[in-house]
Tab-separated table of N, CA and C in Angstrom:
chain	number	residue	atom	x	y	z
A	15	UNK	N	4.341	46.920	70.948
A	15	UNK	CA	4.100	45.664	70.317
A	15	UNK	C	3.380	45.802	69.000
A	16	UNK	N	2.629	46.844	68.857
A	16	UNK	CA	1.941	47.066	67.595
A	16	UNK	C	2.854	47.684	66.562
A	17	UNK	N	3.955	48.047	66.993
A	17	UNK	CA	4.876	48.647	66.043
A	17	UNK	C	5.486	47.575	65.153
A	18	UNK	N	5.306	47.819	63.844
A	18	UNK	CA	5.916	46.911	62.875
A	18	UNK	C	7.168	47.612	62.390
A	19	UNK	N	8.247	46.956	62.535
A	19	UNK	CA	9.505	47.576	62.159
A	19	UNK	C	9.724	47.501	60.655
A	20	UNK	N	10.632	48.251	60.194
A	20	UNK	CA	10.986	48.271	58.783
A	20	UNK	C	11.497	46.913	58.352
A	21	UNK	N	12.178	46.280	59.226
A	21	UNK	CA	12.709	44.950	58.918
A	21	UNK	C	11.556	43.982	58.662
A	22	UNK	N	10.508	44.051	59.459
A	22	UNK	CA	9.347	43.176	59.256
A	22	UNK	C	8.666	43.469	57.919
A	23	UNK	N	8.548	44.772	57.587
A	23	UNK	CA	7.935	45.143	56.300
A	23	UNK	C	8.744	44.575	55.131
A	24	UNK	N	10.009	44.668	55.223
A	24	UNK	CA	10.870	44.152	54.150
A	24	UNK	C	10.710	42.640	54.043
A	25	UNK	N	10.644	41.957	55.184
A	25	UNK	CA	10.465	40.503	55.151
A	25	UNK	C	9.129	40.135	54.515
A	26	UNK	N	8.060	40.866	54.900
A	26	UNK	CA	6.731	40.595	54.313
A	26	UNK	C	6.724	40.914	52.813
A	27	UNK	N	7.380	41.960	52.432
A	27	UNK	CA	7.448	42.338	51.019
A	27	UNK	C	8.214	41.290	50.213
A	28	UNK	N	9.332	40.826	50.737
A	28	UNK	CA	10.112	39.788	50.055
A	28	UNK	C	9.301	38.501	49.972
A	29	UNK	N	8.616	38.152	51.045
A	29	UNK	CA	7.790	36.950	51.042
A	29	UNK	C	6.655	37.081	50.012
A	30	UNK	N	6.046	38.247	49.905
A	30	UNK	CA	4.982	38.477	48.912
A	30	UNK	C	5.514	38.358	47.490
A	31	UNK	N	6.677	38.985	47.227
A	31	UNK	CA	7.284	38.866	45.895
A	31	UNK	C	7.649	37.420	45.584
A	32	UNK	N	8.149	36.712	46.571
A	32	UNK	CA	8.489	35.296	46.369
A	32	UNK	C	7.246	34.494	46.020
A	33	UNK	N	6.159	34.775	46.740
A	33	UNK	CA	4.904	34.070	46.447
A	33	UNK	C	4.411	34.395	45.033
A	34	UNK	N	4.420	35.682	44.660
A	34	UNK	CA	3.967	36.084	43.319
A	34	UNK	C	4.864	35.494	42.230
A	35	UNK	N	6.186	35.495	42.468
A	35	UNK	CA	7.104	34.919	41.485
A	35	UNK	C	6.866	33.415	41.343
A	36	UNK	N	6.654	32.724	42.453
A	36	UNK	CA	6.367	31.283	42.407
A	36	UNK	C	5.072	31.020	41.653
A	37	UNK	N	4.060	31.846	41.906
A	37	UNK	CA	2.783	31.710	41.204
A	37	UNK	C	2.972	31.943	39.703
A	38	UNK	N	3.756	32.957	39.326
A	38	UNK	CA	4.037	33.255	37.917
A	38	UNK	C	4.756	32.077	37.245
A	39	UNK	N	5.773	31.536	37.909
A	39	UNK	CA	6.522	30.398	37.361
A	39	UNK	C	5.603	29.189	37.215
A	40	UNK	N	4.762	28.940	38.197
A	40	UNK	CA	3.836	27.801	38.144
A	40	UNK	C	2.860	27.938	36.969
A	41	UNK	N	2.277	29.119	36.804
A	41	UNK	CA	1.310	29.343	35.718
A	41	UNK	C	1.995	29.197	34.361
A	42	UNK	N	3.161	29.791	34.192
A	42	UNK	CA	3.879	29.674	32.909
A	42	UNK	C	4.268	28.232	32.619
A	43	UNK	N	4.750	27.540	33.619
A	43	UNK	CA	5.148	26.145	33.441
A	43	UNK	C	3.934	25.284	33.070
A	44	UNK	N	2.817	25.526	33.730
A	44	UNK	CA	1.593	24.777	33.425
A	44	UNK	C	1.135	25.054	31.995
A	45	UNK	N	1.185	26.306	31.567
A	45	UNK	CA	0.814	26.640	30.179
A	45	UNK	C	1.729	25.928	29.186
A	46	UNK	N	3.029	25.954	29.455
A	46	UNK	CA	3.982	25.296	28.561
A	46	UNK	C	3.710	23.790	28.499
A	47	UNK	N	3.458	23.175	29.642
A	47	UNK	CA	3.145	21.745	29.661
A	47	UNK	C	1.846	21.452	28.908
A	48	UNK	N	0.864	22.312	29.047
A	48	UNK	CA	-0.403	22.115	28.322
A	48	UNK	C	-0.195	22.213	26.809
A	49	UNK	N	0.622	23.176	26.367
A	49	UNK	CA	0.923	23.290	24.928
A	49	UNK	C	1.652	22.042	24.431
A	50	UNK	N	2.627	21.574	25.212
A	50	UNK	CA	3.350	20.362	24.825
A	50	UNK	C	2.413	19.160	24.778
A	51	UNK	N	1.524	19.063	25.753
A	51	UNK	CA	0.584	17.942	25.774
A	51	UNK	C	-0.366	18.010	24.584
A	52	UNK	N	-0.785	19.213	24.205
A	52	UNK	CA	-1.657	19.365	23.036
A	52	UNK	C	-0.919	18.934	21.770
A	53	UNK	N	0.349	19.325	21.645
A	53	UNK	CA	1.152	18.913	20.494
A	53	UNK	C	1.305	17.395	20.463
A	54	UNK	N	1.577	16.814	21.609
A	54	UNK	CA	1.721	15.352	21.684
A	54	UNK	C	0.408	14.674	21.314
A	55	UNK	N	-0.703	15.192	21.814
A	55	UNK	CA	-2.013	14.609	21.490
A	55	UNK	C	-2.314	14.707	19.998
A	56	UNK	N	-1.982	15.862	19.389
A	56	UNK	CA	-2.196	16.020	17.944
A	56	UNK	C	-1.336	15.036	17.157
A	57	UNK	N	-0.078	14.894	17.556
A	57	UNK	CA	0.806	13.951	16.878
A	57	UNK	C	0.314	12.518	17.048
A	58	UNK	N	-0.138	12.175	18.235
A	58	UNK	CA	-0.651	10.825	18.477
A	58	UNK	C	-1.900	10.574	17.644
A	59	UNK	N	-2.725	11.591	17.500
A	59	UNK	CA	-3.923	11.462	16.664
A	59	UNK	C	-3.536	11.217	15.203
A	60	UNK	N	-2.524	11.941	14.720
A	60	UNK	CA	-2.050	11.733	13.350
A	60	UNK	C	-1.474	10.332	13.183
A	61	UNK	N	-0.719	9.875	14.155
A	61	UNK	CA	-0.151	8.520	14.094
A	61	UNK	C	-1.263	7.485	14.074
A	62	UNK	N	-2.261	7.660	14.920
A	62	UNK	CA	-3.388	6.723	14.952
A	62	UNK	C	-4.132	6.706	13.620
A	63	UNK	N	-4.361	7.898	13.033
A	63	UNK	CA	-5.027	7.964	11.726
A	63	UNK	C	-4.207	7.238	10.667
A	64	UNK	N	-2.880	7.432	10.696
A	64	UNK	CA	-2.006	6.763	9.732
A	64	UNK	C	-2.074	5.248	9.906
A	65	UNK	N	-2.031	4.781	11.145
A	65	UNK	CA	-2.083	3.339	11.403
A	65	UNK	C	-3.413	2.762	10.934
A	66	UNK	N	-4.497	3.479	11.182
A	66	UNK	CA	-5.817	3.011	10.734
A	66	UNK	C	-5.863	2.931	9.217
A	67	UNK	N	-5.370	3.968	8.530
A	67	UNK	CA	-5.353	3.951	7.059
A	67	UNK	C	-4.479	2.821	6.541
A	68	UNK	N	-3.337	2.605	7.173
A	68	UNK	CA	-2.427	1.535	6.755
A	68	UNK	C	-3.088	0.171	6.929
A	69	UNK	N	-3.778	-0.022	8.048
A	69	UNK	CA	-4.480	-1.287	8.278
A	69	UNK	C	-5.605	-1.493	7.268
A	70	UNK	N	-6.338	-0.424	6.951
A	70	UNK	CA	-7.401	-0.527	5.949
A	70	UNK	C	-6.816	-0.874	4.585
A	71	UNK	N	-5.674	-0.265	4.243
A	71	UNK	CA	-5.016	-0.559	2.966
A	71	UNK	C	-4.549	-2.013	2.926
A	72	UNK	N	-4.008	-2.508	4.023
A	72	UNK	CA	-3.586	-3.907	4.075
A	72	UNK	C	-4.778	-4.841	3.927
A	73	UNK	N	-5.889	-4.494	4.537
A	73	UNK	CA	-7.099	-5.319	4.403
A	73	UNK	C	-7.588	-5.326	2.956
A	74	UNK	N	-7.536	-4.162	2.293
A	74	UNK	CA	-7.924	-4.106	0.873
A	74	UNK	C	-6.973	-4.939	0.024
A	75	UNK	N	-5.664	-4.843	0.306
A	75	UNK	CA	-4.686	-5.599	-0.479
A	75	UNK	C	-4.837	-7.101	-0.292
A	76	UNK	N	-5.304	-7.528	0.874
A	76	UNK	CA	-5.529	-8.956	1.095
A	76	UNK	C	-6.637	-9.490	0.199
A	77	UNK	N	-7.481	-8.597	-0.296
A	77	UNK	CA	-8.591	-9.006	-1.152
A	77	UNK	C	-8.255	-8.869	-2.637
A	78	UNK	N	-7.059	-8.384	-2.960
A	78	UNK	CA	-6.694	-8.119	-4.350
A	78	UNK	C	-5.775	-9.199	-4.911
A	79	UNK	N	-6.016	-9.520	-6.175
A	79	UNK	CA	-5.102	-10.361	-6.947
A	79	UNK	C	-4.361	-9.442	-7.918
A	80	UNK	N	-3.186	-9.844	-8.352
A	80	UNK	CA	-2.402	-9.061	-9.307
A	80	UNK	C	-1.821	-10.029	-10.334
A	81	UNK	N	-2.281	-9.919	-11.567
A	81	UNK	CA	-1.852	-10.829	-12.625
A	81	UNK	C	-0.744	-10.166	-13.437
A	82	UNK	N	0.370	-10.881	-13.589
A	82	UNK	CA	1.458	-10.432	-14.454
A	82	UNK	C	1.905	-11.612	-15.306
A	83	UNK	N	2.608	-11.293	-16.386
A	83	UNK	CA	3.122	-12.344	-17.274
A	83	UNK	C	4.585	-12.098	-17.569
A	84	UNK	N	5.257	-13.184	-17.897
A	84	UNK	CA	6.637	-13.110	-18.353
A	84	UNK	C	6.855	-14.205	-19.390
A	85	UNK	N	7.842	-14.013	-20.225
A	85	UNK	CA	8.166	-14.982	-21.271
A	85	UNK	C	9.303	-15.870	-20.773
A	86	UNK	N	9.122	-17.184	-20.952
A	86	UNK	CA	10.141	-18.157	-20.552
A	86	UNK	C	10.753	-18.786	-21.795
A	87	UNK	N	12.016	-19.131	-21.699
A	87	UNK	CA	12.675	-19.833	-22.799
A	87	UNK	C	12.099	-21.240	-22.917
A	88	UNK	N	12.236	-21.851	-24.096
A	88	UNK	CA	11.722	-23.214	-24.257
A	88	UNK	C	12.433	-24.188	-23.323
A	89	UNK	N	11.712	-25.233	-22.939
A	89	UNK	CA	12.298	-26.260	-22.070
A	89	UNK	C	13.398	-27.001	-22.824
A	90	UNK	N	13.119	-27.348	-24.069
A	90	UNK	CA	14.095	-28.039	-24.913
A	90	UNK	C	14.215	-27.277	-26.222
A	91	UNK	N	15.357	-27.446	-26.856
A	91	UNK	CA	15.572	-26.792	-28.137
A	91	UNK	C	14.546	-27.308	-29.141
A	92	UNK	N	13.964	-26.389	-29.895
A	92	UNK	CA	12.968	-26.765	-30.885
A	92	UNK	C	11.538	-26.733	-30.353
A	93	UNK	N	11.354	-26.582	-29.057
A	93	UNK	CA	10.013	-26.506	-28.467
A	93	UNK	C	9.538	-25.055	-28.473
A	94	UNK	N	8.249	-24.890	-28.269
A	94	UNK	CA	7.663	-23.546	-28.257
A	94	UNK	C	8.043	-22.801	-26.978
A	95	UNK	N	8.106	-21.479	-27.097
A	95	UNK	CA	8.327	-20.649	-25.911
A	95	UNK	C	7.056	-20.654	-25.071
A	96	UNK	N	7.208	-20.191	-23.831
A	96	UNK	CA	6.064	-20.216	-22.923
A	96	UNK	C	5.813	-18.833	-22.332
A	97	UNK	N	4.547	-18.543	-22.182
A	97	UNK	CA	4.094	-17.353	-21.482
A	97	UNK	C	3.673	-17.808	-20.083
A	98	UNK	N	4.302	-17.246	-19.054
A	98	UNK	CA	3.945	-17.614	-17.681
A	98	UNK	C	3.041	-16.521	-17.109
A	99	UNK	N	1.844	-16.921	-16.735
A	99	UNK	CA	0.873	-16.015	-16.129
A	99	UNK	C	0.882	-16.288	-14.622
A	100	UNK	N	1.175	-15.237	-13.807
A	100	UNK	CA	1.323	-15.416	-12.361
A	100	UNK	C	0.355	-14.512	-11.601
A	101	UNK	N	-0.081	-15.014	-10.463
A	101	UNK	CA	-0.864	-14.204	-9.532
A	101	UNK	C	0.084	-13.736	-8.427
A	102	UNK	N	0.413	-12.458	-8.438
A	102	UNK	CA	1.331	-11.899	-7.447
A	102	UNK	C	0.591	-11.244	-6.282
A	103	UNK	N	-0.736	-11.294	-6.294
A	103	UNK	CA	-1.521	-10.677	-5.227
A	103	UNK	C	-1.682	-11.598	-4.030
A	104	UNK	N	-2.521	-11.167	-3.104
A	104	UNK	CA	-2.753	-11.920	-1.873
A	104	UNK	C	-4.091	-12.643	-1.880
A	105	UNK	N	-4.845	-12.514	-2.971
A	105	UNK	CA	-6.160	-13.140	-3.060
A	105	UNK	C	-6.217	-14.012	-4.309
A	106	UNK	N	-7.202	-14.898	-4.360
A	106	UNK	CA	-7.400	-15.738	-5.541
A	106	UNK	C	-7.855	-14.876	-6.715
A	107	UNK	N	-7.319	-15.168	-7.901
A	107	UNK	CA	-7.787	-14.528	-9.132
A	107	UNK	C	-8.694	-15.524	-9.845
A	108	UNK	N	-9.867	-15.055	-10.263
A	108	UNK	CA	-10.838	-15.935	-10.913
A	108	UNK	C	-11.193	-15.386	-12.288
A	109	UNK	N	-11.617	-16.295	-13.169
A	109	UNK	CA	-12.090	-15.937	-14.515
A	109	UNK	C	-11.092	-15.037	-15.239
A	110	UNK	N	-9.884	-15.526	-15.394
A	110	UNK	CA	-8.792	-14.741	-15.970
A	110	UNK	C	-8.832	-14.853	-17.489
A	111	UNK	N	-8.797	-13.703	-18.139
A	111	UNK	CA	-8.741	-13.644	-19.598
A	111	UNK	C	-7.493	-12.890	-20.028
A	112	UNK	N	-6.957	-13.284	-21.176
A	112	UNK	CA	-5.827	-12.589	-21.787
A	112	UNK	C	-6.276	-12.117	-23.158
A	113	UNK	N	-5.993	-10.851	-23.452
A	113	UNK	CA	-6.296	-10.309	-24.775
A	113	UNK	C	-5.055	-9.588	-25.278
A	114	UNK	N	-4.551	-10.018	-26.422
A	114	UNK	CA	-3.408	-9.332	-27.023
A	114	UNK	C	-3.974	-8.227	-27.902
A	115	UNK	N	-3.678	-7.001	-27.532
A	115	UNK	CA	-4.195	-5.844	-28.262
A	115	UNK	C	-3.424	-5.735	-29.575
A	116	UNK	N	-4.138	-5.504	-30.676
A	116	UNK	CA	-3.536	-5.450	-32.022
A	116	UNK	C	-2.767	-6.726	-32.335
A	117	UNK	N	-3.371	-7.855	-32.022
A	117	UNK	CA	-2.737	-9.151	-32.273
A	117	UNK	C	-2.624	-9.377	-33.771
A	118	UNK	N	-1.439	-9.683	-34.206
A	118	UNK	CA	-1.259	-9.992	-35.614
A	118	UNK	C	-1.192	-11.498	-35.813
A	119	UNK	N	-0.211	-12.130	-35.228
A	119	UNK	CA	-0.105	-13.569	-35.432
A	119	UNK	C	0.587	-14.245	-34.261
A	120	UNK	N	0.067	-14.043	-33.058
A	120	UNK	CA	0.548	-14.767	-31.885
A	120	UNK	C	-0.510	-15.801	-31.560
A	121	UNK	N	-0.086	-17.059	-31.518
A	121	UNK	CA	-1.029	-18.154	-31.289
A	121	UNK	C	-0.676	-18.867	-29.991
A	122	UNK	N	-1.690	-19.084	-29.157
A	122	UNK	CA	-1.521	-19.861	-27.930
A	122	UNK	C	-1.919	-21.294	-28.210
A	123	UNK	N	-1.125	-22.226	-27.699
A	123	UNK	CA	-1.431	-23.647	-27.859
A	123	UNK	C	-2.242	-24.117	-26.649
A	124	UNK	N	-3.529	-23.770	-26.660
A	124	UNK	CA	-4.432	-24.152	-25.564
A	124	UNK	C	-5.755	-24.606	-26.162
A	125	UNK	N	-6.542	-25.274	-25.341
A	125	UNK	CA	-7.881	-25.687	-25.759
A	125	UNK	C	-8.760	-24.448	-25.925
A	126	UNK	N	-9.810	-24.576	-26.717
A	126	UNK	CA	-10.705	-23.447	-26.955
A	126	UNK	C	-11.383	-22.951	-25.682
A	127	UNK	N	-11.623	-23.834	-24.743
A	127	UNK	CA	-12.316	-23.437	-23.515
A	127	UNK	C	-11.339	-23.152	-22.358
A	128	UNK	N	-10.051	-22.935	-22.682
A	128	UNK	CA	-9.046	-22.668	-21.654
A	128	UNK	C	-9.311	-21.333	-20.955
A	129	UNK	N	-9.696	-20.325	-21.764
A	129	UNK	CA	-10.004	-18.998	-21.207
A	129	UNK	C	-11.502	-18.799	-21.189
A	130	UNK	N	-12.075	-18.215	-20.169
A	130	UNK	CA	-11.379	-17.664	-19.017
A	130	UNK	C	-10.841	-18.767	-18.115
A	131	UNK	N	-9.601	-18.553	-17.669
A	131	UNK	CA	-8.953	-19.514	-16.777
A	131	UNK	C	-9.656	-19.435	-15.425
A	132	UNK	N	-10.003	-20.577	-14.873
A	132	UNK	CA	-10.894	-20.623	-13.707
A	132	UNK	C	-10.331	-19.910	-12.481
A	133	UNK	N	-9.105	-20.273	-12.055
A	133	UNK	CA	-8.636	-19.738	-10.779
A	133	UNK	C	-7.126	-19.871	-10.663
A	134	UNK	N	-6.495	-18.807	-10.186
A	134	UNK	CA	-5.079	-18.831	-9.817
A	134	UNK	C	-4.977	-18.404	-8.354
A	135	UNK	N	-4.381	-19.257	-7.546
A	135	UNK	CA	-4.162	-18.925	-6.141
A	135	UNK	C	-2.979	-17.964	-6.022
A	136	UNK	N	-2.832	-17.282	-4.896
A	136	UNK	CA	-1.665	-16.405	-4.724
A	136	UNK	C	-0.367	-17.182	-4.923
A	137	UNK	N	0.564	-16.590	-5.623
A	137	UNK	CA	1.887	-17.125	-5.989
A	137	UNK	C	1.810	-18.292	-6.967
A	138	UNK	N	0.649	-18.671	-7.398
A	138	UNK	CA	0.518	-19.767	-8.363
A	138	UNK	C	0.709	-19.206	-9.774
A	139	UNK	N	1.139	-20.069	-10.696
A	139	UNK	CA	1.318	-19.646	-12.082
A	139	UNK	C	0.849	-20.757	-13.012
A	140	UNK	N	0.652	-20.372	-14.278
A	140	UNK	CA	0.326	-21.339	-15.319
A	140	UNK	C	1.154	-20.960	-16.547
A	141	UNK	N	1.719	-21.969	-17.210
A	141	UNK	CA	2.528	-21.744	-18.406
A	141	UNK	C	1.705	-22.069	-19.639
A	142	UNK	N	1.785	-21.183	-20.637
A	142	UNK	CA	1.039	-21.349	-21.882
A	142	UNK	C	2.039	-21.273	-23.031
A	143	UNK	N	2.097	-22.311	-23.835
A	143	UNK	CA	2.989	-22.303	-25.001
A	143	UNK	C	2.389	-21.406	-26.076
A	144	UNK	N	3.268	-20.743	-26.843
A	144	UNK	CA	2.782	-19.849	-27.896
A	144	UNK	C	3.738	-19.877	-29.078
A	145	UNK	N	3.277	-19.303	-30.176
A	145	UNK	CA	4.097	-19.123	-31.375
A	145	UNK	C	3.807	-17.734	-31.913
A	146	UNK	N	4.861	-17.009	-32.265
A	146	UNK	CA	4.717	-15.673	-32.842
A	146	UNK	C	5.149	-15.740	-34.299
A	147	UNK	N	4.193	-15.642	-35.217
A	147	UNK	CA	4.491	-15.685	-36.650
A	147	UNK	C	4.582	-14.291	-37.247
A	148	UNK	N	4.687	-13.279	-36.439
A	148	UNK	CA	4.682	-11.904	-36.916
A	148	UNK	C	6.086	-11.325	-36.861
A	149	UNK	N	6.277	-10.267	-37.617
A	149	UNK	CA	7.540	-9.537	-37.552
A	149	UNK	C	7.599	-8.706	-36.265
A	150	UNK	N	6.447	-8.409	-35.715
A	150	UNK	CA	6.342	-7.588	-34.514
A	150	UNK	C	6.562	-8.468	-33.283
A	151	UNK	N	7.324	-7.953	-32.328
A	151	UNK	CA	7.596	-8.729	-31.121
A	151	UNK	C	6.932	-8.142	-29.880
A	152	UNK	N	6.729	-6.845	-29.858
A	152	UNK	CA	6.210	-6.192	-28.655
A	152	UNK	C	4.710	-5.943	-28.789
A	153	UNK	N	3.968	-6.401	-27.789
A	153	UNK	CA	2.515	-6.256	-27.796
A	153	UNK	C	2.037	-5.749	-26.446
A	154	UNK	N	0.927	-5.036	-26.483
A	154	UNK	CA	0.213	-4.697	-25.253
A	154	UNK	C	-0.757	-5.832	-24.973
A	155	UNK	N	-0.692	-6.353	-23.771
A	155	UNK	CA	-1.544	-7.476	-23.387
A	155	UNK	C	-2.445	-7.017	-22.241
A	156	UNK	N	-3.740	-7.221	-22.413
A	156	UNK	CA	-4.713	-6.849	-21.385
A	156	UNK	C	-5.148	-8.099	-20.630
A	157	UNK	N	-5.071	-8.018	-19.317
A	157	UNK	CA	-5.543	-9.092	-18.446
A	157	UNK	C	-6.800	-8.606	-17.743
A	158	UNK	N	-7.804	-9.459	-17.697
A	158	UNK	CA	-8.999	-9.159	-16.915
A	158	UNK	C	-9.244	-10.328	-15.980
A	159	UNK	N	-9.696	-10.030	-14.777
A	159	UNK	CA	-9.956	-11.070	-13.788
A	159	UNK	C	-10.874	-10.505	-12.715
A	160	UNK	N	-11.350	-11.378	-11.875
A	160	UNK	CA	-12.119	-10.950	-10.706
A	160	UNK	C	-11.430	-11.498	-9.459
A	161	UNK	N	-11.612	-10.785	-8.362
A	161	UNK	CA	-11.055	-11.224	-7.082
A	161	UNK	C	-12.011	-10.812	-5.972
A	162	UNK	N	-11.582	-10.960	-4.743
A	162	UNK	CA	-12.450	-10.635	-3.607
A	162	UNK	C	-12.678	-9.136	-3.459
A	163	UNK	N	-11.831	-8.315	-4.063
A	163	UNK	CA	-11.954	-6.864	-3.947
A	163	UNK	C	-12.877	-6.282	-5.007
A	164	UNK	N	-12.770	-6.807	-6.247
A	164	UNK	CA	-13.530	-6.238	-7.360
A	164	UNK	C	-13.831	-7.335	-8.375
A	165	UNK	N	-14.985	-7.240	-9.000
A	165	UNK	CA	-15.380	-8.262	-9.974
A	165	UNK	C	-14.791	-8.013	-11.360
A	166	UNK	N	-14.388	-6.802	-11.670
A	166	UNK	CA	-13.884	-6.485	-13.013
A	166	UNK	C	-12.560	-5.741	-12.921
A	167	UNK	N	-11.492	-6.468	-12.698
A	167	UNK	CA	-10.150	-5.886	-12.680
A	167	UNK	C	-9.552	-5.979	-14.073
A	168	UNK	N	-8.700	-5.027	-14.385
A	168	UNK	CA	-8.051	-5.032	-15.690
A	168	UNK	C	-6.676	-4.395	-15.550
A	169	UNK	N	-5.724	-4.937	-16.296
A	169	UNK	CA	-4.407	-4.327	-16.340
A	169	UNK	C	-3.802	-4.594	-17.707
A	170	UNK	N	-2.968	-3.667	-18.163
A	170	UNK	CA	-2.296	-3.803	-19.457
A	170	UNK	C	-0.800	-3.872	-19.193
A	171	UNK	N	-0.157	-4.840	-19.825
A	171	UNK	CA	1.280	-5.036	-19.668
A	171	UNK	C	1.894	-5.135	-21.055
A	172	UNK	N	3.056	-4.539	-21.235
A	172	UNK	CA	3.790	-4.650	-22.495
A	172	UNK	C	4.666	-5.894	-22.404
A	173	UNK	N	4.480	-6.808	-23.365
A	173	UNK	CA	5.236	-8.058	-23.372
A	173	UNK	C	5.928	-8.194	-24.720
A	174	UNK	N	7.176	-8.646	-24.680
A	174	UNK	CA	7.929	-8.913	-25.902
A	174	UNK	C	7.836	-10.408	-26.170
A	175	UNK	N	7.180	-10.764	-27.289
A	175	UNK	CA	7.054	-12.157	-27.713
A	175	UNK	C	8.139	-12.432	-28.750
A	176	UNK	N	9.293	-12.994	-28.377
A	176	UNK	CA	10.360	-13.244	-29.360
A	176	UNK	C	10.001	-14.379	-30.299
């Protein structure tokens, strides 16, 4: 009864190899899953950082105004052309000034106390009649304003005053 046959030894040996192989497969599979989970966690962290930055940028943009101008044709023949000043931002623009750099002879038909213009709401515009008595048509125009994001905003736009 104490005799262990060769057949029993082979069975025990096969069972031992099966156990070791199963253990090897389990450890390798667990390592692979851990690497994949680490990659997924890193990617999720990057996505979260991107979403946070995007939300912060949107919050900043909600506080910004953006002033642009365009030239409009006269309403009726013989009338003055108009400069349309628009707020394309998401915040109110306050204390808006217009300065024509190297102004030669462009005249705005406004009251002396028109500028700084008090306030433009988002998507709101104001039309200003003008006359250009110069041979030059293209000017650099500087806009300055304040909004909820910054008190001293400035932008320069090239405008053709026909």
